[in-house]
Coordinates of C-alpha atoms and ligand atoms in Angstrom, one line a residue:
M1 CA 14.5 13.7 -56.9
K2 CA 12.7 12.3 -53.9
I3 CA 13.4 14.0 -50.5
I4 CA 13.1 11.7 -47.5
L5 CA 12.2 13.5 -44.3
F6 CA 13.4 11.8 -41.2
P7 CA 11.1 12.5 -38.1
L8 CA 12.7 14.4 -35.3
M9 CA 13.7 12.1 -32.5
S10 CA 14.2 13.0 -28.8
K11 CA 17.7 12.6 -27.4
D12 CA 18.6 8.9 -27.3
P13 CA 21.0 7.7 -24.7
G14 CA 21.2 4.4 -26.5
R15 CA 19.6 2.5 -23.7
I16 CA 16.8 2.9 -21.2
L17 CA 17.5 5.1 -18.1
I18 CA 15.7 3.8 -15.1
F19 CA 14.2 6.5 -12.8
D20 CA 13.1 5.1 -9.6
T21 CA 10.4 6.9 -7.7
T22 CA 9.8 4.5 -4.8
L23 CA 10.8 7.1 -2.3
R24 CA 8.5 9.8 -3.7
D25 CA 5.5 8.4 -5.7
G26 CA 5.9 5.0 -3.9
E27 CA 5.9 6.6 -0.5
Q28 CA 2.6 8.3 -1.6
S29 CA 0.9 4.9 -1.3
P30 CA -1.7 4.7 1.5
G31 CA 0.1 3.5 4.6
A32 CA 3.7 3.4 3.0
S33 CA 5.3 6.3 4.9
L34 CA 8.9 5.9 5.6
N35 CA 11.2 7.5 8.2
L36 CA 14.6 8.9 7.5
E37 CA 16.7 5.8 8.3
E38 CA 14.2 3.7 6.1
K39 CA 14.5 6.0 3.3
L40 CA 18.3 5.9 3.4
A41 CA 18.5 2.1 3.6
I42 CA 16.2 1.9 0.4
A43 CA 18.3 4.6 -1.3
H44 CA 21.6 2.7 -0.7
Q45 CA 20.0 -0.4 -2.1
L46 CA 18.7 1.5 -5.1
A47 CA 22.1 2.6 -5.8
R48 CA 23.4 -1.0 -5.5
L49 CA 20.6 -2.1 -7.8
G50 CA 22.0 0.4 -10.4
V51 CA 19.2 2.8 -11.1
D52 CA 20.1 6.0 -13.2
V53 CA 18.0 8.3 -11.1
I54 CA 16.6 8.2 -7.4
E55 CA 13.7 10.5 -6.9
A56 CA 14.3 10.9 -3.3
G57 CA 11.2 12.8 -2.4
F58 CA 9.3 16.1 -2.4
P59 CA 11.5 18.4 -0.4
F60 CA 9.0 21.2 0.0
A61 CA 6.5 18.8 1.7
S62 CA 7.9 19.3 5.3
P63 CA 11.1 19.7 7.2
G64 CA 11.2 15.9 7.5
D65 CA 11.0 15.3 3.7
F66 CA 13.6 18.1 3.0
K67 CA 15.9 16.5 5.5
A68 CA 15.5 12.9 4.0
V69 CA 16.2 14.2 0.4
N70 CA 19.2 16.1 1.7
K71 CA 20.6 13.2 3.6
I72 CA 20.2 10.9 0.5
A73 CA 21.9 13.5 -1.7
N74 CA 24.8 13.6 0.9
A75 CA 25.1 9.9 1.6
V76 CA 24.1 8.2 -1.6
G77 CA 24.9 10.8 -4.3
K78 CA 28.2 10.0 -5.9
E79 CA 30.1 10.9 -9.0
N80 CA 29.8 7.4 -10.3
G81 CA 26.5 6.7 -8.6
P82 CA 22.8 7.7 -9.4
I83 CA 21.4 11.2 -10.1
I84 CA 19.6 12.4 -7.0
C85 CA 16.5 14.1 -7.9
G86 CA 13.7 15.9 -6.0
L87 CA 10.2 16.9 -7.0
A88 CA 8.9 20.4 -7.0
R89 CA 5.7 21.9 -8.2
A90 CA 6.1 24.8 -10.7
S91 CA 6.6 27.5 -8.1
K92 CA 9.8 29.2 -6.9
G93 CA 9.3 28.1 -3.3
D94 CA 9.3 24.4 -4.2
I95 CA 12.2 24.7 -6.7
K96 CA 14.3 26.5 -4.2
A97 CA 13.6 23.9 -1.5
C98 CA 14.3 21.2 -4.0
Y99 CA 17.5 22.7 -5.2
E100 CA 18.7 23.1 -1.5
A101 CA 17.8 19.6 -0.7
V102 CA 19.6 17.9 -3.7
S103 CA 22.6 20.3 -3.7
P104 CA 25.1 18.0 -1.9
A105 CA 24.8 15.4 -4.7
P106 CA 27.4 15.6 -7.3
K107 CA 24.8 14.6 -9.9
K108 CA 21.5 16.4 -9.0
R109 CA 18.3 17.1 -10.8
I110 CA 15.2 19.2 -10.2
H111 CA 11.9 17.7 -11.4
T112 CA 9.3 20.3 -11.7
F113 CA 5.7 19.8 -12.9
I114 CA 2.4 21.3 -13.6
A115 CA -0.8 19.8 -14.9
T116 CA -1.8 20.4 -18.5
S117 CA -5.1 18.7 -18.8
D118 CA -8.2 20.9 -18.8
I119 CA -9.8 18.9 -16.0
H120 CA -6.8 19.6 -13.8
L121 CA -6.5 23.3 -14.8
K122 CA -10.1 24.0 -14.2
H123 CA -10.8 22.0 -10.9
K124 CA -7.3 21.6 -9.2
L125 CA -5.3 24.7 -10.4
K126 CA -8.0 27.0 -11.2
K127 CA -5.7 28.4 -14.0
S128 CA -6.1 28.9 -17.7
R129 CA -4.0 27.4 -20.4
K130 CA -2.6 30.9 -21.0
D131 CA -1.4 30.9 -17.2
V132 CA 0.3 27.6 -17.7
L133 CA 2.1 28.8 -21.0
Q134 CA 3.5 31.7 -18.8
I135 CA 4.3 29.6 -15.7
V136 CA 6.3 26.9 -17.5
P137 CA 9.1 28.8 -19.1
E138 CA 9.4 30.9 -16.0
M139 CA 9.8 28.1 -13.6
V140 CA 11.9 25.8 -15.8
N141 CA 14.2 28.9 -16.4
Y142 CA 14.5 29.4 -12.7
A143 CA 15.3 25.7 -12.0
K144 CA 17.8 25.9 -14.9
S145 CA 19.4 28.9 -13.1
L146 CA 20.1 26.4 -10.2
V147 CA 21.1 23.2 -11.8
D148 CA 22.0 21.9 -15.3
D149 CA 19.7 18.8 -15.2
V150 CA 16.0 19.9 -15.1
E151 CA 13.2 17.5 -15.8
F152 CA 9.7 19.0 -16.6
S153 CA 6.6 16.9 -16.3
C154 CA 3.1 17.7 -17.9
E155 CA 0.8 16.1 -15.2
D156 CA -2.2 14.2 -16.7
A157 CA -0.5 14.4 -20.1
S158 CA -2.4 11.4 -21.4
R159 CA -5.8 13.4 -20.9
S160 CA -4.4 16.7 -22.2
D161 CA -5.1 18.3 -25.6
P162 CA -2.1 17.1 -27.7
D163 CA -1.6 20.5 -29.4
F164 CA -1.6 22.3 -26.1
L165 CA 1.0 19.6 -24.9
Y166 CA 3.3 20.1 -27.8
E167 CA 3.2 23.9 -27.1
V168 CA 4.0 23.4 -23.4
I169 CA 6.8 20.9 -24.1
Q170 CA 8.4 23.1 -26.7
L171 CA 8.4 26.1 -24.2
A172 CA 9.9 23.8 -21.5
I173 CA 12.7 22.6 -23.7
S174 CA 13.4 26.2 -24.8
A175 CA 13.7 27.2 -21.1
G176 CA 16.3 24.5 -20.5
A177 CA 14.6 21.3 -19.7
T178 CA 16.8 18.3 -20.6
T179 CA 14.2 15.6 -19.8
I180 CA 10.5 15.8 -20.7
N181 CA 8.2 13.5 -18.8
I182 CA 4.9 12.3 -20.1
P183 CA 2.7 11.0 -17.2
D184 CA -0.3 8.9 -17.4
T185 CA -1.4 10.3 -14.0
V186 CA -4.5 8.5 -13.5
G187 CA -3.7 5.1 -15.4
F188 CA -6.2 5.9 -18.2
T189 CA -4.4 5.3 -21.4
T190 CA -3.9 2.1 -23.4
P191 CA -0.6 0.8 -24.9
S192 CA -1.4 1.8 -28.6
E193 CA -2.7 5.2 -27.6
F194 CA 0.3 5.8 -25.3
G195 CA 2.8 4.8 -28.0
K196 CA 1.1 7.1 -30.5
L197 CA 1.3 9.9 -28.1
I198 CA 5.1 9.5 -27.7
A199 CA 5.4 9.1 -31.5
D200 CA 3.2 12.4 -32.0
I201 CA 5.4 14.3 -29.5
N202 CA 8.5 13.3 -31.5
K203 CA 6.8 14.4 -34.7
N204 CA 5.1 17.7 -33.6
V205 CA 7.6 19.3 -31.0
P206 CA 10.1 21.2 -33.1
N207 CA 13.0 21.0 -30.5
I208 CA 12.3 17.6 -29.1
E209 CA 15.8 16.4 -30.1
E210 CA 17.2 18.5 -27.3
A211 CA 15.6 16.4 -24.6
V212 CA 15.2 12.7 -23.4
I213 CA 11.5 11.6 -23.4
S214 CA 10.5 10.0 -20.1
V215 CA 7.3 8.3 -19.2
H216 CA 5.5 8.0 -15.8
G217 CA 2.3 5.9 -15.4
H218 CA -0.1 4.6 -12.9
N219 CA -1.7 1.0 -12.9
D220 CA -5.3 1.9 -12.4
L221 CA -6.3 -0.5 -15.4
G222 CA -3.3 -2.8 -14.9
L223 CA -1.7 -1.4 -18.1
A224 CA 1.3 0.6 -16.7
V225 CA 4.1 -1.8 -17.8
A226 CA 2.4 -2.5 -21.2
N227 CA 2.0 1.2 -21.8
F228 CA 5.7 1.9 -21.0
L229 CA 6.9 -0.9 -23.3
E230 CA 4.9 0.6 -26.1
S231 CA 6.4 4.0 -25.4
V232 CA 9.9 2.6 -25.6
K233 CA 9.1 1.3 -29.1
N234 CA 8.3 4.9 -30.0
G235 CA 11.2 6.6 -28.5
A236 CA 10.7 7.0 -24.8
R237 CA 14.2 6.5 -23.1
Q238 CA 13.6 7.1 -19.4
L239 CA 11.1 5.0 -17.5
E240 CA 9.8 6.2 -14.1
C241 CA 8.9 3.2 -12.1
T242 CA 8.8 1.8 -8.4
I243 CA 10.1 -1.3 -6.7
N244 CA 7.0 -3.8 -6.3
G245 CA 5.0 -1.2 -8.4
I246 CA 4.0 0.7 -5.3
G247 CA 2.5 4.2 -5.5
E248 CA -0.6 6.3 -5.6
R249 CA -3.9 4.1 -5.7
A250 CA -3.1 1.0 -7.9
G251 CA 0.6 1.9 -7.9
N252 CA 3.1 2.9 -10.5
A253 CA 4.7 0.7 -13.3
S254 CA 6.8 -1.8 -11.6
L255 CA 10.6 -1.6 -12.0
E256 CA 11.2 -5.3 -11.8
E257 CA 8.6 -6.1 -14.5
L258 CA 9.9 -3.4 -16.9
V259 CA 13.6 -4.4 -16.4
M260 CA 13.0 -8.1 -16.8
A261 CA 10.8 -7.6 -19.8
L262 CA 13.6 -5.5 -21.5
H263 CA 16.1 -8.2 -20.3
V264 CA 14.2 -11.3 -21.4
R265 CA 12.9 -9.9 -24.6
K266 CA 16.2 -8.0 -25.5
S267 CA 16.3 -9.2 -29.0
F268 CA 12.8 -8.1 -29.7
F269 CA 13.5 -4.6 -28.3
N270 CA 17.0 -4.3 -29.7
S271 CA 15.7 -3.1 -33.1
F272 CA 14.0 -0.1 -31.5
F273 CA 17.5 1.0 -30.3
K274 CA 19.0 0.6 -33.8
R275 CA 20.9 -2.4 -32.6
N276 CA 21.3 -5.8 -34.1
P277 CA 18.7 -8.2 -32.7
D278 CA 21.5 -10.4 -31.2
S279 CA 23.3 -7.5 -29.6
P280 CA 24.2 -8.8 -26.1
T281 CA 24.4 -5.2 -24.6
P282 CA 21.9 -4.8 -21.9
L283 CA 19.1 -2.3 -22.4
T284 CA 19.2 -1.1 -18.8
A285 CA 22.1 -0.6 -16.3
I286 CA 20.2 -2.5 -13.5
R287 CA 22.0 -5.3 -11.7
T288 CA 19.1 -7.8 -12.0
E289 CA 20.6 -10.1 -9.2
E290 CA 19.8 -7.3 -6.7
I291 CA 16.1 -7.2 -7.6
T292 CA 14.8 -9.8 -5.0
K293 CA 16.7 -8.2 -2.2
T294 CA 15.5 -4.7 -3.1
S295 CA 11.9 -6.0 -3.3
R296 CA 12.0 -7.6 0.0
L297 CA 13.6 -4.5 1.6
V298 CA 10.9 -2.2 0.2
S299 CA 8.1 -4.6 1.2
N300 CA 9.5 -5.0 4.8
L301 CA 10.0 -1.2 5.4
T302 CA 6.7 0.0 3.8
G303 CA 4.5 -2.8 5.1
M304 CA 3.3 -3.1 1.5
T305 CA 3.2 -6.9 1.1
V306 CA 3.8 -8.5 -2.3
Q307 CA 1.0 -10.7 -3.6
P308 CA 2.3 -14.3 -4.2
N309 CA 1.5 -14.3 -7.9
K310 CA 3.2 -10.9 -8.6
A311 CA 5.4 -11.2 -11.6
I312 CA 9.3 -11.5 -10.8
V313 CA 9.1 -10.9 -7.1
G314 CA 6.0 -12.8 -5.9
A315 CA 6.6 -15.8 -3.7
N316 CA 5.1 -18.0 -6.5
A317 CA 7.0 -16.4 -9.4
F318 CA 9.5 -19.2 -9.6
A319 CA 7.6 -22.1 -7.9
H320 CA 6.5 -24.9 -10.0
E321 CA 3.6 -26.4 -8.3
S322 CA 2.0 -28.7 -10.7
G323 CA 3.4 -32.1 -11.4
I324 CA 3.4 -31.6 -15.2
H325 CA 5.5 -28.4 -14.8
Q326 CA 7.9 -30.0 -12.4
D327 CA 8.5 -32.9 -14.6
G328 CA 9.0 -30.5 -17.6
V329 CA 11.3 -28.3 -15.7
L330 CA 13.4 -31.2 -14.4
K331 CA 13.9 -32.5 -18.0
N332 CA 14.7 -29.0 -19.4
R333 CA 13.9 -25.8 -17.4
L334 CA 13.2 -24.0 -20.7
T335 CA 10.0 -25.9 -21.1
Y336 CA 8.2 -23.7 -18.5
E337 CA 10.9 -21.3 -17.2
I338 CA 11.7 -17.9 -19.0
I339 CA 13.8 -16.6 -16.3
D340 CA 16.4 -18.4 -14.2
A341 CA 15.6 -17.5 -10.6
K342 CA 19.4 -16.7 -10.0
T343 CA 19.1 -13.8 -12.5
V344 CA 16.9 -12.0 -10.1
G345 CA 19.0 -12.9 -7.1
L346 CA 16.8 -15.6 -5.8
S347 CA 19.3 -18.0 -4.2
D348 CA 18.2 -21.3 -2.6
N349 CA 17.7 -19.5 0.7
K350 CA 20.9 -21.1 1.8
I351 CA 21.3 -21.8 5.5
S352 CA 24.0 -19.5 6.5
L353 CA 24.4 -19.4 10.3
G354 CA 23.5 -21.0 13.7
K355 CA 23.7 -20.6 17.4
L356 CA 27.4 -20.9 17.5
S357 CA 28.2 -18.4 14.9
G358 CA 30.2 -15.4 16.0
R359 CA 30.0 -11.6 15.3
S360 CA 32.5 -11.7 12.5
A361 CA 30.5 -14.5 10.7
V362 CA 27.3 -12.5 11.0
R363 CA 29.1 -9.3 9.7
A364 CA 30.7 -11.3 6.7
R365 CA 27.3 -12.7 5.8
L366 CA 25.6 -9.3 6.1
E367 CA 28.3 -7.8 3.9
E368 CA 28.0 -10.6 1.3
M369 CA 24.3 -9.8 1.2
G370 CA 25.1 -6.1 0.7
Y371 CA 24.5 -4.7 4.2
D372 CA 27.2 -2.3 5.2
L373 CA 26.3 -1.6 8.9
S374 CA 27.9 0.9 11.2
R375 CA 29.5 -0.4 14.4
E376 CA 26.4 0.2 16.4
D377 CA 23.9 -1.2 13.9
L378 CA 26.0 -4.3 13.7
N379 CA 26.1 -4.7 17.5
D380 CA 22.3 -4.3 17.6
A381 CA 21.9 -6.7 14.6
F382 CA 24.1 -9.3 16.4
A383 CA 22.2 -9.0 19.6
R384 CA 19.0 -9.7 17.7
F385 CA 20.7 -12.6 15.8
K386 CA 21.8 -14.1 19.1
D387 CA 18.3 -13.9 20.5
L388 CA 16.8 -15.5 17.4
A389 CA 19.4 -18.2 17.4
D390 CA 18.4 -19.2 20.8
R391 CA 14.9 -19.8 19.5
K392 CA 15.6 -20.9 16.0
R393 CA 17.9 -23.8 14.9
E394 CA 19.1 -22.3 11.6
I395 CA 19.3 -18.8 10.6
T396 CA 18.8 -18.2 6.8
D397 CA 19.5 -15.1 4.7
R398 CA 15.7 -14.2 4.9
D399 CA 15.9 -14.3 8.6
L400 CA 18.8 -11.9 8.6
E401 CA 17.0 -9.5 6.2
A402 CA 14.1 -9.6 8.6
I403 CA 16.5 -8.6 11.5
V404 CA 18.1 -5.8 9.7
S405 CA 15.0 -4.3 8.2
E406 CA 13.3 -4.3 11.7
Q407 CA 16.3 -2.3 13.0
V408 CA 16.0 0.5 10.6
Q409 CA 12.4 1.0 11.7
L410 CA 13.4 1.9 15.2
P411 CA 14.8 5.6 15.0
E412 CA 12.3 8.3 15.6
A413 CA 9.9 5.9 17.3
K414 CA 7.8 7.4 20.1
F415 CA 6.7 4.1 21.6
Q416 CA 8.7 1.0 22.4
L417 CA 7.4 -2.2 23.5
S418 CA 9.2 -3.3 26.7
L419 CA 7.2 -6.2 28.0
I420 CA 4.5 -8.5 26.6
Q421 CA 2.8 -11.4 28.4
V422 CA -0.1 -13.2 27.0
S423 CA -2.3 -16.1 28.3
C424 CA -4.8 -17.8 26.2
G425 CA -6.3 -21.2 25.5
N426 CA -9.8 -23.0 25.4
A427 CA -10.1 -22.7 29.2
S428 CA -9.2 -19.1 29.7
K429 CA -10.1 -15.5 28.5
P430 CA -7.3 -14.3 26.3
T431 CA -5.5 -11.7 28.5
A432 CA -2.6 -9.5 27.6
T433 CA -0.3 -7.5 29.9
I434 CA 1.8 -5.0 28.1
S435 CA 4.4 -2.4 29.3
L436 CA 5.1 0.5 26.8
L437 CA 7.9 2.9 26.9
N438 CA 7.2 6.5 25.7
T439 CA 10.5 7.7 24.6
E440 CA 9.4 11.4 24.5
D441 CA 8.9 11.7 28.2
N442 CA 10.8 8.6 29.2
T443 CA 7.9 7.1 31.0
E444 CA 6.8 3.4 31.0
D445 CA 3.3 2.4 31.8
T446 CA 1.7 -1.0 32.0
A447 CA -2.0 -2.1 31.1
V448 CA -3.9 -5.4 31.2
S449 CA -6.7 -6.3 28.7
I450 CA -8.9 -9.0 27.8
G451 CA -9.8 -9.6 24.1
T452 CA -11.6 -12.1 21.8
G453 CA -8.2 -13.6 21.0
P454 CA -4.5 -13.0 22.0
V455 CA -3.9 -10.4 19.3
D456 CA -7.0 -8.6 20.1
A457 CA -6.1 -8.4 23.8
V458 CA -2.5 -7.2 22.9
C459 CA -4.1 -4.4 20.6
E460 CA -6.6 -3.4 23.3
A461 CA -3.8 -3.1 25.9
L462 CA -1.6 -1.1 23.5
N463 CA -4.5 1.3 22.7
K464 CA -5.1 1.9 26.5
L465 CA -1.4 2.9 26.8
A466 CA -0.8 4.8 23.5
K467 CA -4.1 6.8 23.7
V468 CA -3.9 7.3 19.9
P469 CA -7.4 6.4 18.6
N470 CA -7.3 4.3 15.4
E471 CA -9.1 1.6 13.6
L472 CA -7.3 -1.7 12.9
I473 CA -8.1 -2.6 9.2
E474 CA -5.7 -5.4 8.4
F475 CA -3.8 -8.0 10.1
S476 CA -1.8 -10.7 8.3
V477 CA 0.7 -13.2 9.1
K478 CA 3.1 -15.1 7.0
S479 CA 6.0 -17.2 7.7
V480 CA 9.5 -16.0 6.5
T481 CA 10.9 -19.4 5.9
E482 CA 9.8 -22.9 6.1
G483 CA 9.7 -25.1 9.2
I484 CA 8.0 -25.1 12.6
D485 CA 10.4 -22.7 14.2
A486 CA 10.2 -20.2 11.3
L487 CA 9.9 -16.5 12.0
G488 CA 6.3 -15.2 11.5
E489 CA 6.0 -11.9 9.8
V490 CA 3.1 -9.8 10.8
T491 CA 1.7 -6.9 8.8
I492 CA -0.9 -4.5 10.4
R493 CA -2.6 -1.6 8.9
I494 CA -4.5 1.0 11.0
R495 CA -6.6 4.0 9.9
R496 CA -7.2 7.4 11.4
D497 CA -8.8 10.4 9.6
N498 CA -9.0 8.4 6.4
K499 CA -5.3 7.9 6.4
I500 CA -3.6 4.5 6.5
Y501 CA -0.5 3.6 8.4
S502 CA 1.2 0.1 8.3
G503 CA 3.5 -1.7 10.8
H504 CA 5.6 -4.7 10.1
S505 CA 7.5 -7.1 12.4
A506 CA 8.9 -10.6 12.4
D507 CA 9.4 -12.9 15.5
T508 CA 9.3 -16.6 16.1
D509 CA 6.3 -15.8 18.4
V510 CA 3.6 -14.3 16.2
V511 CA 1.9 -12.6 19.1
V512 CA 5.1 -10.8 19.9
A513 CA 5.4 -9.9 16.2
A514 CA 1.8 -8.6 16.2
A515 CA 2.5 -6.4 19.2
N516 CA 5.7 -4.9 17.6
A517 CA 3.9 -4.5 14.3
Y518 CA 1.1 -2.6 16.0
V519 CA 3.6 -0.4 17.9
N520 CA 5.4 0.3 14.7
A521 CA 2.1 1.3 13.0
L522 CA 1.4 3.7 15.9
N523 CA 4.8 5.1 15.6
R524 CA 4.3 5.9 12.0
L525 CA 0.8 7.4 12.6
V526 CA 2.4 9.7 15.3
F527 CA 5.4 10.5 13.2
S528 CA 3.3 11.3 10.0
E529 CA 0.8 13.6 11.9
K530 CA 3.8 15.5 13.4
K531 CA 5.3 15.6 10.0
N532 CA 2.2 17.1 8.5
S533 CA 3.4 16.9 4.8
I534 CA 1.9 18.7 1.8
H535 CA 0.9 16.4 -1.0
P536 CA 2.6 17.4 -4.3
Q537 CA -0.4 16.8 -6.4
F538 CA -3.3 17.5 -4.3
D539 CA -2.2 20.8 -2.8
N540 CA -2.4 23.7 -5.2
L541 CA 0.6 26.0 -6.1
E542 CA -0.6 28.8 -3.5
N543 CA 0.5 26.5 -0.8
S544 CA 3.9 27.9 -0.8
D545 CA 5.1 28.5 2.8
N546 CA 8.7 27.4 3.1
S547 CA 9.6 29.2 6.2
F548 CA 11.4 26.0 7.5
L549 CA 14.0 26.5 5.0
S550 CA 15.5 29.4 6.7
N551 CA 15.7 27.7 10.0
P552 CA 19.2 26.1 10.4
A553 CA 17.8 23.7 12.9
N554 CA 16.1 21.9 10.0
Ligands
KIV1 O1 1.4 10.8 -11.5 C1 2.0 11.8 -11.9 O2 1.6 12.6 -12.9 C2 3.1 12.3 -11.1 C3 3.8 13.6 -11.5 C4 4.1 14.4 -10.3 C5 5.0 13.2 -12.2 O3 3.5 11.6 -10.1
ZN2 ZN1 2.6 9.5 -10.2

């Protein structure tokens, strides 16, 4: 008699779980730091998008990071909403902070990690493999004593010795981990190698069927999405990704690309889920119509602009420029189009409101667009709308998005622009007069500067007033919509001590937008220096001062 041995398979939820790490790994992108209100706005939108897990941050990093995760757990965590997760290094201080931060959420997860590659052990952690084999069960066990849902990651898994990896994973599962995450931390692997690694983990870890296999990967070689899709074919069932693919260095695997690949090529992937190829059941729980709005919100708030040719969310992703393509698309859109733009929520940017529209019309449109603003926020948004309507004939959905995202940037701002006046032209030296309010001591000062152009003059004057030395490294302008009266969107990036901070603003006057974007970047710089966060991956485990936890003021 022939005995057929079926390979062990990790827990299979029957579809792909989307774990969004925009607010943790995404926020680790140079220049992408977010304030509390911004994180909250993104978390609400991620819940609307339908992600399964929101990794809301690294609570141990600083009191500000702790508070943001805690607020998201409180406001966004719901019984029928996403799991709220926090990151913790494999140390008691981190795990405790993480538990306290996520505890208000009905569905909460602690995600703890330690590096497993020899290169990380030797140079970063200065620990032996034996140390890791002792730390992992101890820390996973501790996390499990606090919550049921524990995820464990083997940092730099793709460069780790596979036999050591299997041993660590087995111990983590025995200690209570219910999700095992396999990161390609430095974006080094290739699709066939990564697929094989996932298949080998399924074959060689004796208790693997007790956990869901997750993958996390960076895009250093532009392979993150391809690697993930190969891992799905081999049994990975949770994908860790970010909106617009933002994240450390070249970023993380992009959520919208993964979700749309699984959506458009469902019949190809169905067979890996033991489904009939024609099964119409979606492979993820994502509401794809929310993708474009989520992408714009993240781009506006992080100042990380999306390249025009970026798949799914780039400005050109659905534009058919060439005559041949346009002709084909008009005859039958399937000739050159694999996704209907409406599937990702790209409407025809319909004209919604004008100068005479009232408060309730603005509120109704914002609600239709998914923005549920408080009374005060709505008042502010309406004042901004009126101001814009005086200068711009028609207000589109994109204009409203720009208004709302600008508003959430304001809290926690040290500086506010109170006056800007600029003169320039071919017969005069560009001169800017700026008044800046310092909200910390409630003082207002004015400075005048001459520059090589109006924007340079504005930045000079702002630097005189703010007295925060920095280097301007990027200035870009693009229009939000078409037409001569369109809002101009300015993104500015500044650098200090090798750290980058970005600022973003939109106005019909691009010089005013530039001034506000610069002020926004300065505010982020000041806020981030005050916050003084620990980096979860660069600071080693010994850095475990969590004294802020016992301070009720935090
Ligand atoms: O890239 C990585 O390895 C990570 C881990 C902390 C999951 O971000
Ligand atoms: Zn990462």
